[in-house]
């Protein structure tokens, strides 16, 4: 059996929680194949130079790429897309790489440029229409150089990459309608470690005691940010509506954003100081907090391209048996929740309370085992393994 060497590029720091929650699962799967000899994992470090990190996965070694982080984002990004492909090409040649993998459209662009004029094949995992949704959300304008550049390379990836892994079935259908060949498209959602994320009443009660929340309180949780691709003021409007609907409501907010701004929003929503807890915690601590909750929020903004999402937080919520309150048209998940009844899908964004009034009935009919099975069906790591088996069998 021919052995192969892989290069996997993430677009985030090796220390970033999204790297641990998404990319590491792919690295674990890939390292488990007998024919894989080694995996070179490259991260992009934007806050100073770091030494290679010891990755606790067999066959995987780390090579950090260091962004210059100069004044002005445009200059820094331009240099990244000029310098990194050269560094990656050097690694491809040095380690005799057979397959390059880029996590997301930006990383995919970098490996496509690096693999040019080499025998290495190109795969883009977590493929999404990043440029399109940044424009749809108004974050990038039509003539923004970032939009023009990434939109150009998204089109290139669709034509030139050997395989694309969209994260939702809905977006795969869109790509098929665009004429992308069926054989290069594989739906691979953001999967969840079901051993780390699972119901645990004891740990949940311990967190409640630590936060001074009682067993009788109804606790909602949100993991993530406010603003940008997520709701900002609208999120606090939702929380205000739920606070009126649910007696003894308590909230846990796990975020890396600064507390004062979020505290002000929660107070506007009518929550007293002892009704909420805000913190930034390590990814391995998140399951304990999820187990302290009765339900979860997702504040991703819906837009014409939001069907391409697969939020990792949804899988983690499901794995811990939590119902989700979320907008319509988010990846495959809104449709799954509508069909299963495992949460509340807010369709009326101008009057969210219309749909949020359904929440008490959902909470009265808790079904954590059924909800955890949604994670087993839609976000289990075996989905990743099955797809890579298909890809590597022909490499």
XYZ file of C-alpha atoms in Angstrom:
395
model
C 0.000 0.000 0.000
C 1.368 3.384 -1.023
C 1.861 5.747 1.914
C 1.029 9.431 1.528
C 1.930 12.699 3.244
C -0.606 15.434 3.923
C -0.470 19.160 4.593
C -3.433 20.669 6.447
C -3.691 24.477 6.668
C -5.982 26.173 9.172
C -6.743 29.882 8.932
C -6.607 30.420 12.693
C -4.073 30.166 15.498
C -3.111 26.748 16.822
C -4.408 27.961 20.198
C -7.785 29.178 18.889
C -10.840 27.299 20.178
C -12.195 26.902 16.626
C -8.978 25.071 15.685
C -9.463 22.656 18.580
C -13.192 22.156 17.994
C -13.083 21.660 14.203
C -9.650 21.110 12.642
C -8.315 18.781 15.331
C -11.175 16.366 14.655
C -10.112 16.158 10.998
C -6.472 15.672 12.014
C -7.453 12.828 14.370
C -9.395 11.101 11.599
C -6.621 11.529 9.029
C -3.900 10.279 11.364
C -5.891 7.065 11.852
C -5.466 5.924 8.238
C -2.720 3.335 7.781
C -1.711 4.806 4.435
C -1.143 8.273 5.947
C 2.552 8.532 6.815
C 2.531 12.058 8.277
C 0.438 15.209 8.467
C 2.008 18.674 8.488
C -0.438 20.985 10.242
C 0.048 24.693 9.549
C -1.675 27.423 11.545
C -1.650 31.178 10.972
C -0.381 33.149 13.937
C -1.305 36.831 13.994
C -0.182 37.872 17.478
C 3.555 37.392 17.453
C 5.797 34.471 16.651
C 5.321 31.167 18.442
C 7.264 27.925 18.538
C 5.688 24.817 16.982
C 3.049 23.366 19.296
C 3.105 19.727 20.361
C -0.098 18.382 18.782
C -1.445 15.423 20.836
C -2.334 13.459 17.705
C -0.113 10.715 16.226
C 1.692 11.513 12.950
C 0.831 15.233 13.191
C 3.523 17.899 13.461
C 2.945 21.655 13.633
C 4.472 24.374 11.462
C 3.216 27.882 12.334
C 2.990 30.571 9.668
C 3.503 34.064 11.089
C 1.520 37.016 9.775
C 3.470 40.284 9.656
C 0.616 42.069 11.464
C 1.551 45.457 10.002
C -0.474 48.673 10.452
C -3.381 48.438 8.044
C -5.298 45.211 7.466
C -5.124 45.433 3.676
C -1.319 45.453 3.632
C -1.125 42.581 6.113
C -3.643 40.460 4.182
C -1.924 41.161 0.867
C 1.413 40.085 2.315
C -0.182 36.948 3.828
C -1.524 35.877 0.438
C 1.819 36.659 -1.200
C 4.224 35.143 1.356
C 2.312 32.153 2.760
C 1.879 30.288 -0.567
C 5.668 30.419 -1.025
C 6.247 29.025 2.458
C 3.630 26.339 1.900
C 5.107 25.372 -1.461
C 8.470 24.907 0.254
C 6.821 22.536 2.769
C 5.043 20.661 -0.041
C 8.367 19.995 -1.759
C 10.365 19.282 1.408
C 7.885 16.740 2.782
C 6.785 15.245 -0.543
C 3.151 16.203 0.097
C 0.530 14.291 -1.903
C -2.594 16.069 -0.651
C -3.037 19.630 0.609
C -6.121 20.556 2.627
C -7.256 24.113 3.387
C -9.821 24.689 6.143
C -12.212 27.251 4.695
C -12.122 29.428 1.613
C -9.174 31.631 2.623
C -6.966 28.693 3.609
C -8.183 26.890 0.496
C -6.992 29.810 -1.619
C -3.551 29.669 -0.022
C -3.106 25.927 -0.627
C -4.413 26.217 -4.209
C -1.753 28.845 -4.913
C 0.916 26.805 -3.113
C 0.110 23.535 -4.898
C 0.363 25.086 -8.371
C 2.972 23.293 -10.506
C 3.336 20.514 -7.907
C 1.843 16.989 -7.970
C -0.130 17.712 -4.771
C -3.907 17.563 -4.990
C -6.096 20.246 -3.377
C -9.046 19.710 -1.040
C -10.998 22.513 0.664
C -12.750 21.509 3.872
C -15.367 23.773 5.499
C -15.942 25.333 2.056
C -18.349 28.262 2.201
C -19.225 31.361 0.145
C -17.305 33.601 2.550
C -17.023 36.597 0.235
C -20.710 36.423 -0.632
C -21.999 36.354 2.918
C -19.631 39.085 4.066
C -21.095 41.262 1.316
C -24.664 40.149 2.033
C -24.210 41.215 5.667
C -22.842 44.597 4.637
C -19.477 43.922 6.296
C -17.735 44.110 2.911
C -18.903 46.411 0.118
C -19.154 45.565 -3.575
C -15.821 47.215 -4.407
C -14.022 46.283 -1.194
C -10.645 44.774 -2.239
C -11.215 41.907 0.214
C -14.515 41.028 -1.450
C -13.139 41.310 -4.986
C -10.070 39.213 -4.182
C -11.809 36.432 -2.269
C -14.762 36.282 -4.677
C -12.262 35.764 -7.503
C -10.523 32.931 -5.645
C -13.787 31.294 -4.576
C -14.586 30.932 -8.281
C -11.091 29.564 -8.893
C -11.519 26.997 -6.103
C -14.806 25.806 -7.563
C -13.062 25.129 -10.874
C -9.583 24.028 -9.856
C -9.765 22.313 -6.441
C -9.945 18.540 -6.666
C -12.545 18.274 -3.897
C -14.783 20.656 -1.971
C -16.376 19.898 1.397
C -19.416 22.168 1.864
C -20.690 21.945 5.433
C -24.412 21.773 4.632
C -26.506 19.711 2.252
C -28.354 22.895 1.310
C -25.168 24.556 0.059
C -24.099 21.409 -1.777
C -27.336 21.651 -3.747
C -26.511 25.270 -4.583
C -23.065 24.229 -5.844
C -24.593 21.467 -7.974
C -26.952 24.026 -9.548
C -23.894 26.161 -10.340
C -22.516 23.255 -12.354
C -19.896 21.938 -9.942
C -19.426 18.209 -10.698
C -21.142 15.894 -8.243
C -18.026 13.738 -7.792
C -15.963 16.589 -6.298
C -18.586 17.622 -3.716
C -18.909 15.957 -0.301
C -21.045 17.370 2.511
C -19.003 17.333 5.721
C -20.685 19.290 8.550
C -18.811 20.593 11.584
C -18.764 17.481 13.728
C -18.628 17.158 17.512
C -16.645 14.982 19.883
C -19.529 13.025 21.407
C -17.349 11.718 24.235
C -16.455 15.205 25.445
C -19.869 16.739 24.802
C -22.543 14.650 26.497
C -25.238 15.061 29.173
C -23.852 15.103 32.709
C -26.298 16.157 35.424
C -23.725 16.162 38.221
C -21.386 18.562 36.432
C -24.336 20.731 35.454
C -25.542 20.961 39.049
C -22.024 21.771 40.228
C -21.862 24.702 37.802
C -25.280 25.925 38.955
C -24.128 25.850 42.557
C -20.965 27.746 41.645
C -23.049 30.416 39.866
C -25.662 30.484 42.635
C -28.376 29.321 40.228
C -30.982 27.025 41.786
C -32.241 23.725 40.401
C -35.635 25.412 39.876
C -34.240 28.203 37.698
C -34.621 27.939 33.928
C -31.171 28.514 32.479
C -30.452 29.562 28.905
C -26.954 29.583 27.448
C -25.254 31.296 24.532
C -21.756 30.442 23.309
C -20.295 32.946 20.867
C -20.083 36.580 19.877
C -22.390 39.524 19.322
C -22.188 41.640 16.158
C -20.531 41.051 12.771
C -22.130 37.834 11.401
C -24.180 37.520 14.608
C -27.086 39.526 15.951
C -26.137 42.419 18.203
C -29.002 44.554 19.530
C -31.460 42.040 18.077
C -29.997 39.339 20.331
C -30.779 41.382 23.434
C -34.298 41.999 22.097
C -34.743 38.221 21.952
C -33.420 37.873 25.488
C -35.789 40.598 26.701
C -38.727 38.753 25.121
C -37.685 35.413 26.654
C -37.200 37.088 30.037
C -40.860 38.111 29.945
C -41.990 34.640 28.898
C -39.870 32.422 31.171
C -40.122 32.882 34.959
C -36.888 32.607 36.972
C -34.755 32.960 33.839
C -30.991 32.838 34.261
C -28.416 33.219 31.490
C -24.905 31.947 30.860
C -22.956 33.817 28.185
C -19.630 32.276 27.131
C -17.777 34.760 24.926
C -14.372 36.269 24.294
C -15.860 39.749 23.978
C -15.578 42.422 26.650
C -18.072 42.171 29.505
C -19.243 45.827 29.901
C -20.947 45.991 26.501
C -22.708 42.654 27.015
C -23.660 43.544 30.582
C -25.308 46.743 29.328
C -27.324 44.731 26.778
C -28.476 42.222 29.393
C -29.537 45.003 31.734
C -31.531 46.600 28.908
C -33.172 43.202 28.485
C -34.392 43.449 32.070
C -31.995 40.999 33.701
C -30.665 41.755 37.162
C -26.977 41.364 38.041
C -27.495 37.995 39.745
C -29.494 36.658 36.782
C -26.554 36.150 34.427
C -22.961 34.955 34.201
C -20.498 36.119 31.523
C -17.116 34.484 31.023
C -14.507 33.360 28.525
C -13.635 29.732 29.282
C -11.381 27.103 27.717
C -13.092 24.885 25.142
C -12.756 21.811 27.364
C -14.830 23.579 30.041
C -17.758 24.377 27.729
C -19.568 20.997 28.217
C -19.889 21.623 31.962
C -21.630 24.942 31.357
C -23.864 23.458 28.664
C -24.961 20.833 31.179
C -25.977 23.591 33.581
C -28.476 24.901 30.986
C -32.000 23.932 29.962
C -31.828 25.374 26.453
C -29.473 27.306 24.166
C -29.491 30.326 21.870
C -27.943 30.790 18.436
C -27.756 34.381 17.188
C -26.382 33.886 13.663
C -27.848 36.394 11.218
C -29.873 34.835 8.402
C -29.119 36.096 4.868
C -29.195 34.739 1.292
C -26.109 32.577 1.940
C -26.698 31.474 5.536
C -27.896 28.086 4.293
C -24.167 27.362 3.818
C -23.430 27.386 7.570
C -22.847 24.495 9.969
C -22.270 26.161 13.354
C -20.142 23.997 15.624
C -22.094 25.336 18.611
C -25.286 23.694 17.329
C -23.677 20.271 17.363
C -22.287 20.876 20.837
C -25.707 22.027 22.076
C -27.383 18.938 20.615
C -24.729 16.592 22.000
C -25.578 17.852 25.507
C -29.301 17.393 24.883
C -30.240 21.078 24.599
C -33.111 22.553 22.592
C -31.987 25.484 20.429
C -33.605 28.867 19.801
C -32.348 30.140 16.433
C -33.374 32.061 13.295
C -34.713 30.387 10.172
C -32.494 29.520 7.178
C -29.333 28.641 9.139
C -27.554 25.776 7.384
C -29.473 22.506 7.518
C -30.175 23.032 11.214
C -33.245 25.276 11.108
C -35.044 22.707 8.952
C -33.921 19.864 11.261
C -35.285 21.691 14.308
C -38.573 22.540 12.608
C -39.055 18.913 11.595
C -38.018 17.448 14.968
C -39.586 20.054 17.259
C -36.300 20.168 19.186
C -36.302 23.913 19.692
C -37.791 27.159 18.424
C -37.124 28.562 14.957
C -37.734 32.308 14.845
C -39.173 33.146 11.427
C -40.603 36.590 12.220
C -37.505 38.701 12.891
C -39.483 41.928 13.249
C -41.658 40.372 15.987
C -39.544 37.538 17.428
C -41.833 37.211 20.456
C -44.436 35.646 18.133
C -42.267 32.531 17.767
C -40.517 32.766 21.138
C -43.871 32.183 22.884
C -43.493 28.545 21.832
C -40.462 28.120 24.108
C -42.298 27.201 27.371
C -44.060 24.315 25.634
C -40.743 23.094 24.193
C -39.141 23.194 27.648
C -42.053 21.356 29.242
C -41.573 18.556 26.741
C -37.828 18.079 27.245
C -36.307 15.197 25.295
C -32.530 15.272 25.827
C -31.924 11.726 24.569
C -33.815 12.456 21.348
C -31.895 15.731 20.913
C -28.532 14.054 21.527
C -29.443 11.658 18.753
C -29.655 14.661 16.407
C -25.931 15.151 17.075
C -25.308 11.444 16.492
C -27.165 11.549 13.184
C -25.929 14.881 11.850
C -22.626 15.747 13.580
C -20.854 12.495 14.472
C -17.100 12.348 13.650
C -17.638 9.126 11.664
C -19.143 11.308 8.918
C -15.684 12.843 8.438
C -13.989 9.447 8.419
C -16.345 8.011 5.824
C -15.698 10.883 3.418
C -11.914 10.823 3.841
C -11.982 7.047 3.258
C -13.568 7.762 -0.111
C -11.028 10.469 -0.952
C -7.892 8.652 0.216
C -8.818 5.401 -1.512
C -8.145 7.140 -4.825
C -5.018 9.037 -3.738
